[in-house]
Amino acid sequence: VLLALATSCRFMSATLADAGGAGSRILYWLAVPFFVFGVIPKQVWLLIGKFAEKCARIAGRVLSNISSGVYSILHLVLPKIRDFVVAALQHPFTQAFYNRVVVPLWGMSTPWVLPAMTAAIAVSCGAAVKEKVAAGSATLGQDALLLGLGQIFCGVIAALSSV
């Protein structure tokens, strides 16, 4: 039965589907497992299954030992790291640096982030429109004209929102 499925999939991939197309490739590769399962005897698959079960048991034991070891190490190390970070953040120098440097810089820079980004969008749209205009009207088709109008619209909206 499996060889018949493999043969029919291979036949369909060669004759019915477009050569080199996605459908042809899917049908071709679909025939491979049918052929492999049809040719290899059942006893070999049972032997492979027993071997895979033994490997899975061994891997389970190894991974269990590794994960319990990693958990033990993290259980010892993470509280020390947490205590160090808390002590570093509560140190007077860190608090003074935050209050005297970070807070003023943050207060000065955050109001300018959005206008700067929208201005960058406006400049980018303007440069794209400038390239289209420099190329000349002979190369502008309907698609390019519509794209250019969209870029002009986006650039104007970005410029207005950055003001």
Short mmCIF file of N, CA and C in Angstrom, two decimals:
data_model
loop_
_atom_site.label_atom_id
_atom_site.label_comp_id
_atom_site.label_asym_id
_atom_site.label_seq_id
_atom_site.Cartn_x
_atom_site.Cartn_y
_atom_site.Cartn_z
N VAL A 1 0.83 -1.19 0.00
CA VAL A 1 0.00 0.00 0.00
C VAL A 1 0.87 1.26 0.00
N LEU A 2 1.92 1.25 0.83
CA LEU A 2 2.77 2.44 0.90
C LEU A 2 3.53 2.67 -0.39
N LEU A 3 3.96 1.57 -1.04
CA LEU A 3 4.65 1.74 -2.32
C LEU A 3 3.70 2.28 -3.38
N ALA A 4 2.44 1.87 -3.32
CA ALA A 4 1.45 2.40 -4.26
C ALA A 4 1.25 3.90 -4.04
N LEU A 5 1.20 4.33 -2.77
CA LEU A 5 1.08 5.76 -2.48
C LEU A 5 2.31 6.52 -2.97
N ALA A 6 3.50 5.94 -2.75
CA ALA A 6 4.73 6.59 -3.20
C ALA A 6 4.74 6.71 -4.72
N THR A 7 4.31 5.66 -5.39
CA THR A 7 4.30 5.69 -6.86
C THR A 7 3.31 6.72 -7.38
N SER A 8 2.12 6.77 -6.77
CA SER A 8 1.13 7.74 -7.25
C SER A 8 1.57 9.17 -6.98
N CYS A 9 2.18 9.43 -5.82
CA CYS A 9 2.68 10.79 -5.53
C CYS A 9 3.77 11.18 -6.51
N ARG A 10 4.67 10.24 -6.80
CA ARG A 10 5.75 10.54 -7.73
C ARG A 10 5.21 10.77 -9.14
N PHE A 11 4.23 9.98 -9.54
CA PHE A 11 3.61 10.15 -10.85
C PHE A 11 2.94 11.51 -10.96
N MET A 12 2.18 11.89 -9.91
CA MET A 12 1.50 13.18 -9.94
C MET A 12 2.50 14.33 -9.97
N SER A 13 3.61 14.19 -9.24
CA SER A 13 4.60 15.27 -9.23
C SER A 13 5.28 15.40 -10.59
N ALA A 14 5.39 14.29 -11.32
CA ALA A 14 6.08 14.34 -12.61
C ALA A 14 5.15 14.74 -13.76
N THR A 15 3.86 14.39 -13.67
CA THR A 15 3.00 14.62 -14.83
C THR A 15 1.91 15.66 -14.62
N LEU A 16 1.29 15.68 -13.46
CA LEU A 16 0.14 16.55 -13.26
C LEU A 16 0.51 17.94 -12.78
N ALA A 17 1.50 18.04 -11.88
CA ALA A 17 1.88 19.34 -11.33
C ALA A 17 2.86 20.04 -12.26
N ASP A 18 2.95 21.37 -12.14
CA ASP A 18 3.90 22.13 -12.94
C ASP A 18 5.32 21.72 -12.59
N ALA A 19 6.14 21.49 -13.59
CA ALA A 19 7.51 21.06 -13.35
C ALA A 19 8.28 22.15 -12.62
N GLY A 20 8.90 21.79 -11.53
CA GLY A 20 9.69 22.73 -10.75
C GLY A 20 8.88 23.63 -9.85
N GLY A 21 7.56 23.50 -9.88
CA GLY A 21 6.72 24.34 -9.04
C GLY A 21 6.63 23.78 -7.62
N ALA A 22 5.96 24.53 -6.77
CA ALA A 22 5.84 24.12 -5.37
C ALA A 22 5.03 22.84 -5.23
N GLY A 23 3.94 22.72 -5.99
CA GLY A 23 3.12 21.51 -5.91
C GLY A 23 3.90 20.27 -6.31
N SER A 24 4.70 20.39 -7.36
CA SER A 24 5.52 19.26 -7.81
C SER A 24 6.52 18.85 -6.75
N ARG A 25 7.16 19.83 -6.14
CA ARG A 25 8.14 19.51 -5.09
C ARG A 25 7.49 18.89 -3.87
N ILE A 26 6.32 19.39 -3.47
CA ILE A 26 5.63 18.83 -2.30
C ILE A 26 5.24 17.39 -2.56
N LEU A 27 4.67 17.11 -3.74
CA LEU A 27 4.29 15.74 -4.06
C LEU A 27 5.51 14.83 -4.16
N TYR A 28 6.62 15.34 -4.70
CA TYR A 28 7.84 14.53 -4.79
C TYR A 28 8.35 14.16 -3.41
N TRP A 29 8.44 15.14 -2.52
CA TRP A 29 8.96 14.86 -1.18
C TRP A 29 7.95 14.11 -0.32
N LEU A 30 6.67 14.19 -0.66
CA LEU A 30 5.66 13.39 0.04
C LEU A 30 5.82 11.91 -0.31
N ALA A 31 6.33 11.62 -1.51
CA ALA A 31 6.53 10.22 -1.92
C ALA A 31 7.70 9.57 -1.19
N VAL A 32 8.67 10.36 -0.72
CA VAL A 32 9.85 9.79 -0.08
C VAL A 32 9.53 9.01 1.19
N PRO A 33 8.79 9.56 2.17
CA PRO A 33 8.51 8.74 3.36
C PRO A 33 7.66 7.51 3.05
N PHE A 34 6.72 7.64 2.10
CA PHE A 34 5.94 6.46 1.74
C PHE A 34 6.84 5.36 1.19
N PHE A 35 7.81 5.74 0.36
CA PHE A 35 8.73 4.76 -0.19
C PHE A 35 9.61 4.15 0.90
N VAL A 36 10.14 4.99 1.78
CA VAL A 36 11.03 4.50 2.85
C VAL A 36 10.28 3.56 3.78
N PHE A 37 9.07 3.95 4.19
CA PHE A 37 8.30 3.08 5.09
C PHE A 37 7.83 1.81 4.37
N GLY A 38 7.66 1.87 3.07
CA GLY A 38 7.22 0.69 2.33
C GLY A 38 8.33 -0.30 2.06
N VAL A 39 9.56 0.16 1.93
CA VAL A 39 10.68 -0.72 1.58
C VAL A 39 11.31 -1.35 2.82
N ILE A 40 11.46 -0.60 3.90
CA ILE A 40 12.14 -1.11 5.09
C ILE A 40 11.19 -2.04 5.86
N PRO A 41 11.65 -3.24 6.24
CA PRO A 41 10.77 -4.20 6.92
C PRO A 41 10.34 -3.72 8.31
N LYS A 42 9.24 -4.28 8.80
CA LYS A 42 8.65 -3.89 10.08
C LYS A 42 9.60 -4.17 11.25
N GLN A 43 10.36 -5.27 11.18
CA GLN A 43 11.27 -5.62 12.26
C GLN A 43 12.35 -4.56 12.46
N VAL A 44 12.79 -3.96 11.37
CA VAL A 44 13.81 -2.90 11.48
C VAL A 44 13.22 -1.69 12.20
N TRP A 45 11.96 -1.36 11.87
CA TRP A 45 11.32 -0.23 12.54
C TRP A 45 11.11 -0.52 14.02
N LEU A 46 10.79 -1.75 14.37
CA LEU A 46 10.64 -2.10 15.79
C LEU A 46 11.98 -2.00 16.51
N LEU A 47 13.05 -2.46 15.86
CA LEU A 47 14.39 -2.35 16.44
C LEU A 47 14.79 -0.88 16.63
N ILE A 48 14.49 -0.06 15.63
CA ILE A 48 14.79 1.38 15.73
C ILE A 48 13.97 2.00 16.86
N GLY A 49 12.71 1.58 17.01
CA GLY A 49 11.86 2.10 18.08
C GLY A 49 12.40 1.76 19.46
N LYS A 50 12.86 0.48 19.64
CA LYS A 50 13.44 0.09 20.94
C LYS A 50 14.70 0.88 21.23
N PHE A 51 15.54 1.07 20.21
CA PHE A 51 16.76 1.84 20.39
C PHE A 51 16.44 3.30 20.75
N ALA A 52 15.44 3.87 20.10
CA ALA A 52 15.04 5.26 20.39
C ALA A 52 14.50 5.39 21.80
N GLU A 53 13.73 4.39 22.27
CA GLU A 53 13.23 4.43 23.64
C GLU A 53 14.37 4.39 24.65
N LYS A 54 15.37 3.53 24.41
CA LYS A 54 16.53 3.46 25.32
C LYS A 54 17.28 4.79 25.33
N CYS A 55 17.46 5.36 24.15
CA CYS A 55 18.16 6.66 24.07
C CYS A 55 17.37 7.74 24.79
N ALA A 56 16.04 7.70 24.67
CA ALA A 56 15.22 8.70 25.34
C ALA A 56 15.29 8.56 26.85
N ARG A 57 15.30 7.33 27.35
CA ARG A 57 15.42 7.12 28.79
C ARG A 57 16.76 7.63 29.31
N ILE A 58 17.84 7.30 28.61
CA ILE A 58 19.17 7.76 29.03
C ILE A 58 19.24 9.28 28.98
N ALA A 59 18.74 9.86 27.90
CA ALA A 59 18.76 11.32 27.78
C ALA A 59 17.91 11.98 28.86
N GLY A 60 16.79 11.35 29.22
CA GLY A 60 15.95 11.88 30.29
C GLY A 60 16.68 11.89 31.62
N ARG A 61 17.39 10.80 31.91
CA ARG A 61 18.15 10.76 33.17
C ARG A 61 19.26 11.80 33.18
N VAL A 62 19.98 11.91 32.07
CA VAL A 62 21.08 12.88 31.98
C VAL A 62 20.54 14.31 32.12
N LEU A 63 19.47 14.62 31.40
CA LEU A 63 18.89 15.97 31.50
C LEU A 63 18.33 16.25 32.88
N SER A 64 17.79 15.23 33.54
CA SER A 64 17.29 15.42 34.90
C SER A 64 18.44 15.76 35.85
N ASN A 65 19.55 15.05 35.72
CA ASN A 65 20.71 15.34 36.57
C ASN A 65 21.27 16.73 36.28
N ILE A 66 21.36 17.09 35.01
CA ILE A 66 21.89 18.40 34.65
C ILE A 66 20.98 19.51 35.17
N SER A 67 19.66 19.35 34.97
CA SER A 67 18.74 20.40 35.40
C SER A 67 18.71 20.54 36.92
N SER A 68 18.80 19.43 37.65
CA SER A 68 18.82 19.55 39.10
C SER A 68 20.12 20.21 39.57
N GLY A 69 21.22 19.95 38.89
CA GLY A 69 22.48 20.61 39.23
C GLY A 69 22.44 22.11 38.95
N VAL A 70 21.88 22.46 37.80
CA VAL A 70 21.75 23.88 37.45
C VAL A 70 20.82 24.58 38.44
N TYR A 71 19.73 23.92 38.83
CA TYR A 71 18.81 24.52 39.79
C TYR A 71 19.52 24.75 41.13
N SER A 72 20.32 23.78 41.57
CA SER A 72 21.03 23.94 42.84
C SER A 72 22.00 25.12 42.78
N ILE A 73 22.71 25.23 41.66
CA ILE A 73 23.68 26.33 41.53
C ILE A 73 22.94 27.68 41.51
N LEU A 74 21.85 27.75 40.72
CA LEU A 74 21.10 29.00 40.66
C LEU A 74 20.46 29.35 42.00
N HIS A 75 20.04 28.33 42.73
CA HIS A 75 19.44 28.55 44.05
C HIS A 75 20.46 29.17 45.02
N LEU A 76 21.72 28.84 44.84
CA LEU A 76 22.76 29.41 45.69
C LEU A 76 23.23 30.78 45.19
N VAL A 77 23.30 30.97 43.88
CA VAL A 77 23.94 32.15 43.32
C VAL A 77 22.96 33.34 43.19
N LEU A 78 21.72 33.09 42.77
CA LEU A 78 20.81 34.20 42.50
C LEU A 78 20.52 35.11 43.70
N PRO A 79 20.36 34.58 44.91
CA PRO A 79 20.18 35.51 46.04
C PRO A 79 21.38 36.43 46.25
N LYS A 80 22.58 35.92 46.01
CA LYS A 80 23.77 36.76 46.17
C LYS A 80 23.82 37.85 45.10
N ILE A 81 23.44 37.49 43.88
CA ILE A 81 23.41 38.48 42.80
C ILE A 81 22.35 39.53 43.10
N ARG A 82 21.18 39.09 43.56
CA ARG A 82 20.11 40.04 43.88
C ARG A 82 20.55 40.99 44.99
N ASP A 83 21.19 40.47 46.03
CA ASP A 83 21.65 41.32 47.12
C ASP A 83 22.69 42.32 46.64
N PHE A 84 23.59 41.90 45.74
CA PHE A 84 24.60 42.80 45.20
C PHE A 84 23.95 43.92 44.39
N VAL A 85 22.98 43.57 43.54
CA VAL A 85 22.32 44.58 42.70
C VAL A 85 21.55 45.58 43.56
N VAL A 86 20.86 45.09 44.57
CA VAL A 86 20.10 45.98 45.46
C VAL A 86 21.06 46.91 46.20
N ALA A 87 22.17 46.37 46.69
CA ALA A 87 23.15 47.21 47.39
C ALA A 87 23.75 48.25 46.44
N ALA A 88 24.02 47.86 45.19
CA ALA A 88 24.60 48.80 44.24
C ALA A 88 23.61 49.91 43.88
N LEU A 89 22.33 49.55 43.74
CA LEU A 89 21.34 50.56 43.39
C LEU A 89 21.00 51.48 44.56
N GLN A 90 21.19 51.02 45.78
CA GLN A 90 20.90 51.84 46.95
C GLN A 90 22.11 52.60 47.46
N HIS A 91 23.24 52.42 46.80
CA HIS A 91 24.46 53.12 47.22
C HIS A 91 24.27 54.63 46.99
N PRO A 92 24.78 55.46 47.91
CA PRO A 92 24.61 56.91 47.76
C PRO A 92 25.16 57.48 46.45
N PHE A 93 26.29 56.93 45.97
CA PHE A 93 26.85 57.42 44.71
C PHE A 93 25.88 57.14 43.55
N THR A 94 25.28 55.94 43.51
CA THR A 94 24.34 55.60 42.43
C THR A 94 23.11 56.50 42.49
N GLN A 95 22.61 56.74 43.69
CA GLN A 95 21.44 57.60 43.81
C GLN A 95 21.76 59.04 43.43
N ALA A 96 22.94 59.52 43.82
CA ALA A 96 23.34 60.89 43.45
C ALA A 96 23.53 61.00 41.94
N PHE A 97 24.14 60.00 41.31
CA PHE A 97 24.31 60.00 39.86
C PHE A 97 22.96 60.02 39.16
N TYR A 98 22.04 59.22 39.65
CA TYR A 98 20.71 59.17 39.04
C TYR A 98 20.00 60.52 39.18
N ASN A 99 20.04 61.09 40.37
CA ASN A 99 19.33 62.34 40.61
C ASN A 99 19.97 63.54 39.92
N ARG A 100 21.29 63.55 39.79
CA ARG A 100 21.98 64.73 39.24
C ARG A 100 22.28 64.63 37.75
N VAL A 101 22.32 63.39 37.19
CA VAL A 101 22.69 63.24 35.78
C VAL A 101 21.54 62.65 34.96
N VAL A 102 21.02 61.51 35.39
CA VAL A 102 20.04 60.79 34.58
C VAL A 102 18.71 61.54 34.51
N VAL A 103 18.21 61.97 35.64
CA VAL A 103 16.90 62.64 35.66
C VAL A 103 16.91 63.92 34.83
N PRO A 104 17.92 64.82 34.94
CA PRO A 104 17.91 66.01 34.08
C PRO A 104 18.05 65.69 32.59
N LEU A 105 18.93 64.73 32.25
CA LEU A 105 19.07 64.37 30.85
C LEU A 105 17.78 63.76 30.30
N TRP A 106 17.15 62.91 31.07
CA TRP A 106 15.89 62.31 30.65
C TRP A 106 14.81 63.37 30.46
N GLY A 107 14.76 64.33 31.40
CA GLY A 107 13.77 65.39 31.29
C GLY A 107 13.99 66.28 30.08
N MET A 108 15.26 66.49 29.70
CA MET A 108 15.55 67.35 28.55
C MET A 108 15.36 66.61 27.23
N SER A 109 15.66 65.32 27.19
CA SER A 109 15.67 64.62 25.90
C SER A 109 14.33 64.00 25.51
N THR A 110 13.52 63.56 26.46
CA THR A 110 12.29 62.86 26.08
C THR A 110 11.29 63.71 25.32
N PRO A 111 11.16 65.02 25.57
CA PRO A 111 10.20 65.77 24.75
C PRO A 111 10.61 65.89 23.27
N TRP A 112 11.88 65.61 22.94
CA TRP A 112 12.35 65.79 21.59
C TRP A 112 12.39 64.50 20.77
N VAL A 113 12.10 63.36 21.39
CA VAL A 113 12.23 62.10 20.66
C VAL A 113 11.18 62.00 19.56
N LEU A 114 9.91 62.19 19.87
CA LEU A 114 8.86 62.07 18.86
C LEU A 114 8.99 63.10 17.75
N PRO A 115 9.20 64.38 18.06
CA PRO A 115 9.39 65.33 16.94
C PRO A 115 10.60 65.01 16.08
N ALA A 116 11.68 64.52 16.69
CA ALA A 116 12.87 64.18 15.89
C ALA A 116 12.57 63.01 14.95
N MET A 117 11.84 62.02 15.43
CA MET A 117 11.52 60.87 14.58
C MET A 117 10.58 61.25 13.44
N THR A 118 9.57 62.06 13.73
CA THR A 118 8.66 62.47 12.65
C THR A 118 9.36 63.40 11.67
N ALA A 119 10.30 64.20 12.14
CA ALA A 119 11.08 65.03 11.22
C ALA A 119 11.95 64.15 10.32
N ALA A 120 12.50 63.08 10.86
CA ALA A 120 13.29 62.15 10.06
C ALA A 120 12.42 61.48 8.99
N ILE A 121 11.18 61.15 9.32
CA ILE A 121 10.26 60.58 8.33
C ILE A 121 9.97 61.60 7.24
N ALA A 122 9.74 62.85 7.63
CA ALA A 122 9.45 63.90 6.64
C ALA A 122 10.65 64.10 5.70
N VAL A 123 11.86 64.10 6.24
CA VAL A 123 13.05 64.27 5.41
C VAL A 123 13.22 63.09 4.47
N SER A 124 12.97 61.88 4.96
CA SER A 124 13.08 60.68 4.13
C SER A 124 12.08 60.70 2.99
N CYS A 125 10.83 61.07 3.28
CA CYS A 125 9.81 61.16 2.22
C CYS A 125 10.16 62.25 1.23
N GLY A 126 10.65 63.38 1.73
CA GLY A 126 11.06 64.46 0.83
C GLY A 126 12.19 64.06 -0.09
N ALA A 127 13.16 63.32 0.42
CA ALA A 127 14.28 62.86 -0.42
C ALA A 127 13.79 61.89 -1.49
N ALA A 128 12.83 61.01 -1.14
CA ALA A 128 12.29 60.08 -2.14
C ALA A 128 11.54 60.81 -3.22
N VAL A 129 10.75 61.82 -2.85
CA VAL A 129 10.01 62.60 -3.85
C VAL A 129 10.99 63.39 -4.72
N LYS A 130 12.04 63.93 -4.12
CA LYS A 130 13.04 64.68 -4.88
C LYS A 130 13.71 63.79 -5.92
N GLU A 131 14.00 62.51 -5.56
CA GLU A 131 14.59 61.59 -6.53
C GLU A 131 13.63 61.31 -7.68
N LYS A 132 12.34 61.18 -7.37
CA LYS A 132 11.35 60.92 -8.43
C LYS A 132 11.23 62.11 -9.37
N VAL A 133 11.25 63.31 -8.81
CA VAL A 133 11.15 64.52 -9.64
C VAL A 133 12.41 64.67 -10.48
N ALA A 134 13.58 64.36 -9.91
CA ALA A 134 14.83 64.47 -10.65
C ALA A 134 14.91 63.45 -11.78
N ALA A 135 14.21 62.30 -11.63
CA ALA A 135 14.23 61.28 -12.68
C ALA A 135 13.48 61.74 -13.92
N GLY A 136 12.58 62.67 -13.76
CA GLY A 136 11.85 63.21 -14.90
C GLY A 136 10.47 62.60 -15.01
N SER A 137 9.62 63.31 -15.73
CA SER A 137 8.24 62.87 -15.84
C SER A 137 8.08 61.75 -16.85
N ALA A 138 9.09 61.51 -17.70
CA ALA A 138 8.98 60.45 -18.70
C ALA A 138 8.98 59.06 -18.06
N THR A 139 9.64 58.92 -16.92
CA THR A 139 9.71 57.61 -16.27
C THR A 139 8.58 57.39 -15.28
N LEU A 140 7.76 58.39 -15.05
CA LEU A 140 6.69 58.25 -14.07
C LEU A 140 5.46 57.63 -14.70
N GLY A 141 5.11 56.43 -14.25
CA GLY A 141 3.86 55.81 -14.68
C GLY A 141 2.80 56.08 -13.64
N GLN A 142 1.66 55.43 -13.81
CA GLN A 142 0.58 55.63 -12.84
C GLN A 142 0.99 55.13 -11.45
N ASP A 143 1.66 53.98 -11.40
CA ASP A 143 2.06 53.44 -10.10
C ASP A 143 3.06 54.36 -9.41
N ALA A 144 4.02 54.85 -10.16
CA ALA A 144 5.03 55.73 -9.57
C ALA A 144 4.40 57.06 -9.14
N LEU A 145 3.43 57.54 -9.91
CA LEU A 145 2.77 58.78 -9.56
C LEU A 145 1.96 58.63 -8.27
N LEU A 146 1.25 57.51 -8.16
CA LEU A 146 0.48 57.24 -6.95
C LEU A 146 1.39 57.07 -5.74
N LEU A 147 2.51 56.37 -5.94
CA LEU A 147 3.47 56.22 -4.85
C LEU A 147 4.07 57.57 -4.45
N GLY A 148 4.36 58.39 -5.42
CA GLY A 148 4.89 59.72 -5.13
C GLY A 148 3.90 60.57 -4.35
N LEU A 149 2.62 60.52 -4.73
CA LEU A 149 1.60 61.26 -3.98
C LEU A 149 1.49 60.75 -2.55
N GLY A 150 1.59 59.45 -2.37
CA GLY A 150 1.57 58.88 -1.02
C GLY A 150 2.76 59.34 -0.20
N GLN A 151 3.93 59.41 -0.83
CA GLN A 151 5.11 59.88 -0.12
C GLN A 151 4.98 61.36 0.23
N ILE A 152 4.42 62.14 -0.67
CA ILE A 152 4.20 63.57 -0.36
C ILE A 152 3.24 63.71 0.81
N PHE A 153 2.15 62.94 0.79
CA PHE A 153 1.18 62.99 1.87
C PHE A 153 1.82 62.59 3.20
N CYS A 154 2.55 61.49 3.21
CA CYS A 154 3.21 61.05 4.46
C CYS A 154 4.23 62.08 4.94
N GLY A 155 4.97 62.65 4.01
CA GLY A 155 5.96 63.65 4.40
C GLY A 155 5.31 64.89 5.00
N VAL A 156 4.22 65.35 4.40
CA VAL A 156 3.52 66.53 4.93
C VAL A 156 2.94 66.26 6.31
N ILE A 157 2.31 65.08 6.48
CA ILE A 157 1.74 64.73 7.78
C ILE A 157 2.85 64.61 8.83
N ALA A 158 3.97 64.00 8.47
CA ALA A 158 5.08 63.88 9.42
C ALA A 158 5.65 65.24 9.77
N ALA A 159 5.77 66.13 8.79
CA ALA A 159 6.29 67.47 9.06
C ALA A 159 5.34 68.23 9.96
N LEU A 160 4.05 68.13 9.72
CA LEU A 160 3.08 68.83 10.58
C LEU A 160 3.07 68.27 12.00
N SER A 161 3.25 66.98 12.14
CA SER A 161 3.22 66.41 13.50
C SER A 161 4.52 66.65 14.25
N SER A 162 5.59 67.01 13.55
CA SER A 162 6.84 67.29 14.26
C SER A 162 6.92 68.73 14.72
N VAL A 163 5.98 69.57 14.29
CA VAL A 163 5.99 70.98 14.67
C VAL A 163 5.38 71.17 16.03
#
